[in-house]
PDB file of C-alpha atoms (C1' of nucleotides) in Angstrom:
ATOM      1  CA  MET A 126      84.599 191.260 181.219  1.00  0.00           C
ATOM      2  CA  PRO A 127      82.010 194.015 180.681  1.00  0.00           C
ATOM      3  CA  ASP A 128      82.566 198.008 182.388  1.00  0.00           C
ATOM      4  CA  SER A 129      79.159 198.765 183.967  1.00  0.00           C
ATOM      5  CA  ASP A 130      80.386 201.917 183.782  1.00  0.00           C
ATOM      6  CA  ASP A 131      80.381 202.221 180.125  1.00  0.00           C
ATOM      7  CA  LEU A 132      76.717 201.738 179.735  1.00  0.00           C
ATOM      8  CA  PRO A 133      75.863 204.700 180.329  1.00  0.00           C
ATOM      9  CA  LYS A 134      77.952 206.491 177.869  1.00  0.00           C
ATOM     10  CA  HIS A 135      76.570 204.367 175.223  1.00  0.00           C
ATOM     11  CA  LEU A 136      73.267 205.259 176.294  1.00  0.00           C
ATOM     12  CA  GLY A 137      71.826 208.089 174.729  1.00  0.00           C
ATOM     13  CA  ALA A 138      74.793 208.122 172.486  1.00  0.00           C
ATOM     14  CA  VAL A 139      73.650 209.606 168.446  1.00  0.00           C
ATOM     15  CA  ALA A 140      74.393 207.325 166.085  1.00  0.00           C
ATOM     16  CA  PRO A 141      76.739 209.549 163.835  1.00  0.00           C
ATOM     17  CA  GLU A 142      74.314 208.010 160.670  1.00  0.00           C
ATOM     18  CA  ARG A 143      71.751 210.851 161.735  1.00  0.00           C
ATOM     19  CA  LEU A 144      74.340 213.195 160.651  1.00  0.00           C
ATOM     20  CA  SER A 145      75.411 212.203 157.709  1.00  0.00           C
ATOM     21  CA  GLY A 146      74.362 213.436 154.574  1.00  0.00           C
ATOM     22  CA  THR A 147      72.408 217.155 153.085  1.00  0.00           C
ATOM     23  CA  PRO A 148      71.837 219.792 155.575  1.00  0.00           C
ATOM     24  CA  LEU A 149      68.026 219.022 154.454  1.00  0.00           C
ATOM     25  CA  GLU A 150      68.943 215.128 155.275  1.00  0.00           C
ATOM     26  CA  VAL A 151      70.395 215.794 158.271  1.00  0.00           C
ATOM     27  CA  ALA A 152      67.440 218.641 159.474  1.00  0.00           C
ATOM     28  CA  ALA A 153      64.851 215.531 159.194  1.00  0.00           C
ATOM     29  CA  LYS A 154      67.028 213.142 161.337  1.00  0.00           C
ATOM     30  CA  LEU A 155      67.421 215.419 164.375  1.00  0.00           C
ATOM     31  CA  LEU A 156      63.710 215.733 165.342  1.00  0.00           C
ATOM     32  CA  ASN A 157      63.607 214.280 168.197  1.00  0.00           C
ATOM     33  CA  LEU A 158      66.680 214.230 169.392  1.00  0.00           C
ATOM     34  CA  VAL A 159      67.883 216.270 172.825  1.00  0.00           C
ATOM     35  CA  LEU A 160      69.487 218.712 173.393  1.00  0.00           C
ATOM     36  CA  ALA A 161      71.200 219.182 176.255  1.00  0.00           C
ATOM     37  CA  SER A 162      73.926 221.799 178.302  1.00  0.00           C
ATOM     38  CA  GLY A 163      74.984 221.250 181.851  1.00  0.00           C
ATOM     39  CA  GLU A 164      72.107 220.292 183.630  1.00  0.00           C
ATOM     40  CA  THR A 165      69.112 221.927 181.204  1.00  0.00           C
ATOM     41  CA  SER A 166      67.673 220.310 177.758  1.00  0.00           C
ATOM     42  CA  GLY A 167      64.897 220.235 175.785  1.00  0.00           C
ATOM     43  CA  ARG A 168      63.784 217.455 172.890  1.00  0.00           C
ATOM     44  CA  ILE A 169      64.026 219.044 169.140  1.00  0.00           C
ATOM     45  CA  VAL A 170      60.852 219.934 167.861  1.00  0.00           C
ATOM     46  CA  GLU A 171      61.667 222.351 164.996  1.00  0.00           C
ATOM     47  CA  VAL A 172      64.623 223.029 162.758  1.00  0.00           C
ATOM     48  CA  GLU A 173      66.121 224.530 159.412  1.00  0.00           C
ATOM     49  CA  ALA A 174      68.328 223.321 156.634  1.00  0.00           C
ATOM     50  CA  TYR A 175      71.078 226.320 155.271  1.00  0.00           C
ATOM     51  CA  ASP A 176      73.745 225.018 152.625  1.00  0.00           C
ATOM     52  CA  GLY A 177      76.447 226.237 152.962  1.00  0.00           C
ATOM     53  CA  ALA A 178      77.829 227.532 149.123  1.00  0.00           C
ATOM     54  CA  ASN A 179      74.932 226.414 147.476  1.00  0.00           C
ATOM     55  CA  ASP A 180      72.652 227.994 149.888  1.00  0.00           C
ATOM     56  CA  GLN A 181      72.684 232.086 149.531  1.00  0.00           C
ATOM     57  CA  ALA A 182      70.384 232.570 152.990  1.00  0.00           C
ATOM     58  CA  SER A 183      73.863 230.822 154.656  1.00  0.00           C
ATOM     59  CA  HIS A 184      76.431 232.467 156.553  1.00  0.00           C
ATOM     60  CA  ALA A 185      78.893 230.552 154.162  1.00  0.00           C
ATOM     61  CA  PHE A 186      77.693 231.198 151.134  1.00  0.00           C
ATOM     62  CA  ARG A 187      79.895 233.247 149.958  1.00  0.00           C
ATOM     63  CA  GLY A 188      83.017 231.621 151.771  1.00  0.00           C
ATOM     64  CA  ARG A 189      84.954 230.514 154.857  1.00  0.00           C
ATOM     65  CA  THR A 190      85.076 233.603 157.478  1.00  0.00           C
ATOM     66  CA  GLU A 191      86.417 233.415 161.071  1.00  0.00           C
ATOM     67  CA  ARG A 192      82.576 234.227 162.398  1.00  0.00           C
ATOM     68  CA  THR A 193      81.538 230.679 159.917  1.00  0.00           C
ATOM     69  CA  ALA A 194      84.781 228.998 160.340  1.00  0.00           C
ATOM     70  CA  SER A 195      82.976 225.558 162.321  1.00  0.00           C
ATOM     71  CA  MET A 196      80.715 224.935 159.354  1.00  0.00           C
ATOM     72  CA  PHE A 197      83.564 224.517 157.725  1.00  0.00           C
ATOM     73  CA  GLY A 198      84.252 221.565 160.507  1.00  0.00           C
ATOM     74  CA  PRO A 199      83.648 217.820 160.672  1.00  0.00           C
ATOM     75  CA  PRO A 200      79.783 216.667 161.667  1.00  0.00           C
ATOM     76  CA  GLY A 201      78.541 216.948 164.813  1.00  0.00           C
ATOM     77  CA  LEU A 202      79.475 220.672 165.412  1.00  0.00           C
ATOM     78  CA  LEU A 203      78.703 223.037 167.173  1.00  0.00           C
ATOM     79  CA  TYR A 204      77.943 226.475 165.053  1.00  0.00           C
ATOM     80  CA  VAL A 205      76.960 229.890 167.441  1.00  0.00           C
ATOM     81  CA  TYR A 206      76.413 233.142 166.078  1.00  0.00           C
ATOM     82  CA  PHE A 207      75.540 236.355 167.151  1.00  0.00           C
ATOM     83  CA  THR A 208      72.929 238.283 165.814  1.00  0.00           C
ATOM     84  CA  TYR A 209      70.988 241.924 166.309  1.00  0.00           C
ATOM     85  CA  GLY A 210      73.635 242.756 169.219  1.00  0.00           C
ATOM     86  CA  MET A 211      72.000 240.403 171.470  1.00  0.00           C
ATOM     87  CA  HIS A 212      71.274 236.836 170.207  1.00  0.00           C
ATOM     88  CA  TYR A 213      72.478 233.700 169.868  1.00  0.00           C
ATOM     89  CA  CYS A 214      71.354 231.101 167.780  1.00  0.00           C
ATOM     90  CA  ALA A 215      72.686 227.315 167.541  1.00  0.00           C
ATOM     91  CA  ASN A 216      73.114 225.423 164.359  1.00  0.00           C
ATOM     92  CA  VAL A 217      74.105 221.483 164.201  1.00  0.00           C
ATOM     93  CA  VAL A 218      76.888 221.350 161.208  1.00  0.00           C
ATOM     94  CA  CYS A 219      76.723 218.807 158.884  1.00  0.00           C
ATOM     95  CA  ARG A 220      78.786 217.998 155.508  1.00  0.00           C
ATOM     96  CA  PRO A 221      81.924 216.346 155.216  1.00  0.00           C
ATOM     97  CA  GLU A 222      84.660 218.386 156.599  1.00  0.00           C
ATOM     98  CA  GLY A 223      85.654 221.251 154.910  1.00  0.00           C
ATOM     99  CA  VAL A 224      82.350 221.896 152.710  1.00  0.00           C
ATOM    100  CA  ALA A 225      79.516 224.279 154.680  1.00  0.00           C
ATOM    101  CA  GLY A 226      76.515 222.939 156.020  1.00  0.00           C
ATOM    102  CA  ALA A 227      74.383 223.413 159.181  1.00  0.00           C
ATOM    103  CA  VAL A 228      71.199 222.584 160.558  1.00  0.00           C
ATOM    104  CA  LEU A 229      69.579 225.509 163.082  1.00  0.00           C
ATOM    105  CA  ILE A 230      67.894 224.490 166.094  1.00  0.00           C
ATOM    106  CA  ARG A 231      65.037 226.693 166.367  1.00  0.00           C
ATOM    107  CA  ALA A 232      62.201 225.620 169.380  1.00  0.00           C
ATOM    108  CA  LEU A 233      62.659 222.703 171.856  1.00  0.00           C
ATOM    109  CA  GLU A 234      59.857 221.096 174.249  1.00  0.00           C
ATOM    110  CA  PRO A 235      61.580 221.728 177.702  1.00  0.00           C
ATOM    111  CA  LEU A 236      62.741 217.993 179.461  1.00  0.00           C
ATOM    112  CA  THR A 237      65.172 218.942 182.337  1.00  0.00           C
ATOM    113  CA  GLY A 238      66.745 222.263 184.218  1.00  0.00           C
ATOM    114  CA  LEU A 239      62.920 223.430 183.583  1.00  0.00           C
ATOM    115  CA  GLU A 240      63.042 226.466 186.961  1.00  0.00           C
ATOM    116  CA  LEU A 241      66.686 226.862 186.128  1.00  0.00           C
ATOM    117  CA  MET A 242      66.085 227.904 182.046  1.00  0.00           C
ATOM    118  CA  ARG A 243      62.917 230.536 183.121  1.00  0.00           C
ATOM    119  CA  ALA A 244      65.430 232.025 185.657  1.00  0.00           C
ATOM    120  CA  ARG A 245      68.303 232.635 183.058  1.00  0.00           C
ATOM    121  CA  ARG A 246      65.144 233.533 180.671  1.00  0.00           C
ATOM    122  CA  GLY A 247      63.779 235.742 182.819  1.00  0.00           C
ATOM    123  CA  ARG A 248      60.638 235.983 182.522  1.00  0.00           C
ATOM    124  CA  GLU A 249      57.344 233.960 183.195  1.00  0.00           C
ATOM    125  CA  GLU A 250      56.312 232.115 180.460  1.00  0.00           C
ATOM    126  CA  PRO A 251      54.386 229.137 180.431  1.00  0.00           C
ATOM    127  CA  ALA A 252      57.247 225.743 180.083  1.00  0.00           C
ATOM    128  CA  TYR A 253      56.246 224.895 176.452  1.00  0.00           C
ATOM    129  CA  ARG A 254      57.664 228.706 175.078  1.00  0.00           C
ATOM    130  CA  ILE A 255      60.443 228.703 177.302  1.00  0.00           C
ATOM    131  CA  CYS A 256      62.967 227.141 174.114  1.00  0.00           C
ATOM    132  CA  ALA A 257      60.462 228.466 171.103  1.00  0.00           C
ATOM    133  CA  GLY A 258      62.748 230.270 169.223  1.00  0.00           C
ATOM    134  CA  PRO A 259      66.278 230.231 168.690  1.00  0.00           C
ATOM    135  CA  ALA A 260      67.779 232.980 170.345  1.00  0.00           C
ATOM    136  CA  LYS A 261      65.274 232.118 173.001  1.00  0.00           C
ATOM    137  CA  LEU A 262      66.747 228.068 173.221  1.00  0.00           C
ATOM    138  CA  CYS A 263      69.985 229.486 173.618  1.00  0.00           C
ATOM    139  CA  GLN A 264      69.429 232.009 176.620  1.00  0.00           C
ATOM    140  CA  ALA A 265      67.339 229.078 178.358  1.00  0.00           C
ATOM    141  CA  LEU A 266      70.238 226.882 177.645  1.00  0.00           C
ATOM    142  CA  ALA A 267      72.991 229.461 178.662  1.00  0.00           C
ATOM    143  CA  ILE A 268      74.245 228.659 174.962  1.00  0.00           C
ATOM    144  CA  SER A 269      76.832 231.692 173.951  1.00  0.00           C
ATOM    145  CA  GLN A 270      79.893 232.256 171.588  1.00  0.00           C
ATOM    146  CA  VAL A 271      82.426 230.207 173.588  1.00  0.00           C
ATOM    147  CA  ASP A 272      80.434 226.973 172.880  1.00  0.00           C
ATOM    148  CA  ASP A 273      80.785 227.653 169.563  1.00  0.00           C
ATOM    149  CA  GLY A 274      82.887 224.818 167.618  1.00  0.00           C
ATOM    150  CA  THR A 275      82.138 222.512 170.688  1.00  0.00           C
ATOM    151  CA  ASP A 276      82.065 218.366 169.783  1.00  0.00           C
ATOM    152  CA  LEU A 277      78.522 217.916 170.561  1.00  0.00           C
ATOM    153  CA  LEU A 278      79.228 213.637 170.650  1.00  0.00           C
ATOM    154  CA  ALA A 279      81.531 214.434 172.982  1.00  0.00           C
ATOM    155  CA  ASP A 280      80.956 214.962 177.373  1.00  0.00           C
ATOM    156  CA  GLY A 281      80.970 218.008 177.583  1.00  0.00           C
ATOM    157  CA  LYS A 282      78.540 221.351 178.589  1.00  0.00           C
ATOM    158  CA  VAL A 283      76.654 221.084 175.153  1.00  0.00           C
ATOM    159  CA  ARG A 284      75.692 217.507 173.919  1.00  0.00           C
ATOM    160  CA  LEU A 285      73.644 215.842 171.261  1.00  0.00           C
ATOM    161  CA  LEU A 286      71.563 212.494 173.025  1.00  0.00           C
ATOM    162  CA  ASP A 287      68.810 209.702 171.376  1.00  0.00           C
ATOM    163  CA  ASP A 288      66.926 208.904 174.033  1.00  0.00           C
ATOM    164  CA  GLY A 289      64.950 206.039 172.020  1.00  0.00           C
ATOM    165  CA  VAL A 290      61.819 208.874 170.328  1.00  0.00           C
ATOM    166  CA  PRO A 291      62.856 208.212 165.959  1.00  0.00           C
ATOM    167  CA  PRO A 292      62.840 211.564 164.474  1.00  0.00           C
ATOM    168  CA  PRO A 293      58.821 212.347 162.876  1.00  0.00           C
ATOM    169  CA  LYS A 294      58.299 210.502 159.441  1.00  0.00           C
ATOM    170  CA  ASN A 295      55.811 213.092 157.968  1.00  0.00           C
ATOM    171  CA  PRO A 296      57.319 216.481 159.437  1.00  0.00           C
ATOM    172  CA  GLU A 297      56.034 219.592 158.830  1.00  0.00           C
ATOM    173  CA  LYS A 298      57.341 221.364 156.213  1.00  0.00           C
ATOM    174  CA  ARG A 299      57.329 225.429 155.643  1.00  0.00           C
ATOM    175  CA  PRO A 300      59.596 227.962 154.170  1.00  0.00           C
ATOM    176  CA  ARG A 301      61.810 229.082 156.191  1.00  0.00           C
ATOM    177  CA  ILE A 302      61.514 231.637 158.585  1.00  0.00           C
ATOM    178  CA  GLY A 303      63.367 235.136 158.848  1.00  0.00           C
ATOM    179  CA  LEU A 304      64.716 235.467 155.712  1.00  0.00           C
ATOM    180  CA  SER A 305      65.313 238.825 153.648  1.00  0.00           C
ATOM    181  CA  ALA A 306      63.617 239.888 150.134  1.00  0.00           C
ATOM    182  CA  ARG A 307      67.332 240.352 148.977  1.00  0.00           C
ATOM    183  CA  VAL A 308      67.722 236.315 148.948  1.00  0.00           C
ATOM    184  CA  GLU A 309      64.269 235.368 146.795  1.00  0.00           C
ATOM    185  CA  SER A 310      64.892 232.511 145.162  1.00  0.00           C
ATOM    186  CA  ALA A 311      65.938 230.832 148.839  1.00  0.00           C
ATOM    187  CA  ARG A 312      63.270 231.530 150.549  1.00  0.00           C
ATOM    188  CA  ALA A 313      61.219 229.124 148.013  1.00  0.00           C
ATOM    189  CA  LEU A 314      62.622 226.445 149.669  1.00  0.00           C
ATOM    190  CA  THR A 315      60.292 224.618 152.573  1.00  0.00           C
ATOM    191  CA  TRP A 316      63.227 224.044 154.698  1.00  0.00           C
ATOM    192  CA  ASN A 317      61.858 224.517 157.860  1.00  0.00           C
ATOM    193  CA  LEU A 318      60.901 221.040 159.493  1.00  0.00           C
ATOM    194  CA  SER A 319      58.960 220.286 162.582  1.00  0.00           C
ATOM    195  CA  VAL A 320      57.315 218.316 164.656  1.00  0.00           C
ATOM    196  CA  LYS A 321      53.590 218.209 163.415  1.00  0.00           C
ATOM    197  CA  GLY A 322      51.467 220.343 165.783  1.00  0.00           C
ATOM    198  CA  HIS A 323      53.796 220.716 168.184  1.00  0.00           C
ATOM    199  CA  ARG A 324      53.085 223.970 170.344  1.00  0.00           C
ATOM    200  CA  SER A 325      56.523 224.553 170.554  1.00  0.00           C
ATOM    201  CA  VAL A 326      56.976 225.152 167.509  1.00  0.00           C
ATOM    202  CA  THR A 327      57.606 229.223 166.647  1.00  0.00           C
ATOM    203  CA  GLY A 328      54.668 230.605 165.123  1.00  0.00           C
ATOM    204  CA  ALA A 329      52.254 228.183 166.030  1.00  0.00           C
ATOM    205  CA  LYS A 330      49.163 229.029 167.472  1.00  0.00           C
ATOM    206  CA  VAL A 331      48.887 229.803 170.648  1.00  0.00           C
ATOM    207  CA  ARG A 332      46.265 227.990 172.686  1.00  0.00           C
ATOM    208  CA  THR A 333      44.592 229.849 175.452  1.00  0.00           C
ATOM    209  CA  GLY A 334      42.467 228.178 177.856  1.00  0.00           C
TER     210      GLY A 334
ATOM    211  C1'  DG B 943      87.866 253.280 157.403  1.00  0.00           C
ATOM    212  C1'  DG B 944      82.341 253.042 156.561  1.00  0.00           C
ATOM    213  C1'  DG B 945      78.104 251.680 156.726  1.00  0.00           C
ATOM    214  C1'  DG B 946      74.522 248.785 155.679  1.00  0.00           C
ATOM    215  C1'  DG B 947      72.221 244.837 157.019  1.00  0.00           C
ATOM    216  C1'  DG B 948      71.248 240.615 160.262  1.00  0.00           C
ATOM    217  C1'  DA B 949      68.488 232.529 160.599  1.00  0.00           C
ATOM    218  C1'  DT B 950      64.981 236.965 166.693  1.00  0.00           C
ATOM    219  C1'  DT B 951      62.330 239.140 170.077  1.00  0.00           C
ATOM    220  C1'  DC B 952      59.888 241.829 172.733  1.00  0.00           C
ATOM    221  C1'  DG B 953      56.310 246.038 172.990  1.00  0.00           C
ATOM    222  C1'  DG B 954      53.066 249.425 171.936  1.00  0.00           C
TER     223       DG B 954
ATOM    224  C1'  DC C 104      55.359 247.756 163.255  1.00  0.00           C
ATOM    225  C1'  DG C 105      60.006 249.122 164.758  1.00  0.00           C
ATOM    226  C1'  DA C 106      63.423 249.818 168.135  1.00  0.00           C
ATOM    227  C1'  DA C 107      67.278 247.480 170.800  1.00  0.00           C
ATOM    228  C1'  DT C 108      72.168 246.570 170.179  1.00  0.00           C
ATOM    229  C1'  DC C 109      76.809 245.297 168.154  1.00  0.00           C
ATOM    230  C1'  DC C 110      79.564 242.478 165.026  1.00  0.00           C
ATOM    231  C1'  DC C 111      80.350 240.580 160.673  1.00  0.00           C
ATOM    232  C1'  DC C 112      81.842 241.464 155.971  1.00  0.00           C
ATOM    233  C1'  DC C 113      81.515 243.772 151.456  1.00  0.00           C
ATOM    234  C1'  DC C 114      83.314 247.272 149.194  1.00  0.00           C
ATOM    235  C1'  DG C 115      85.677 251.532 147.605  1.00  0.00           C
TER     236       DG C 115
END
DNA sequence: GGGGGGATTCGG
DNA sequence: CGAATCCCCCCG
């Protein structure tokens, strides 16, 4: 006999297959999923792959440290790091446990909790810009260091959901953003993936009027 | 123990 | 274009 209380719980669950593969493969499959934190949420429209030990630009390139520990965890963990003395950025961990790999969430299309997100950001800006940037979306969703290591597939504060919108078949592919000149070879890779033409994507042309 | 640099953002 | 602002990690 089915328990009707179980139904909503399974609706919106992310298929484990969506998190399996290389960071680049997982990045493509994360597009159009929903990242939620409490009552606030948004659709993932821009991501970047970081391939651990194989990737000069990855925080885990030189092996495991205390800061990057969660990147070595099982697929579906949240890896949050602090940077520039003031910003947090959120990643979805992939690769099997013990092997580092992650996908940075760079931009969301806001879905719910718009006014709460605006209040947290503390500034006036159009809805489509509130979560346009990896640190901006963390501020809007109140994601910080305390959320590092969270299981995004579990029923907690921060979670990853599937509302049925499939990933784009031909995502936009660009070089990753913000990498220094020291990692020159890594900068050639087009591991920044986004929903083509979406206005919440970082660096997308701002249309006025 | 010191110092350089950072997967950013905003304002000038 | 550069300041803000602090933590991490490599090196000595």
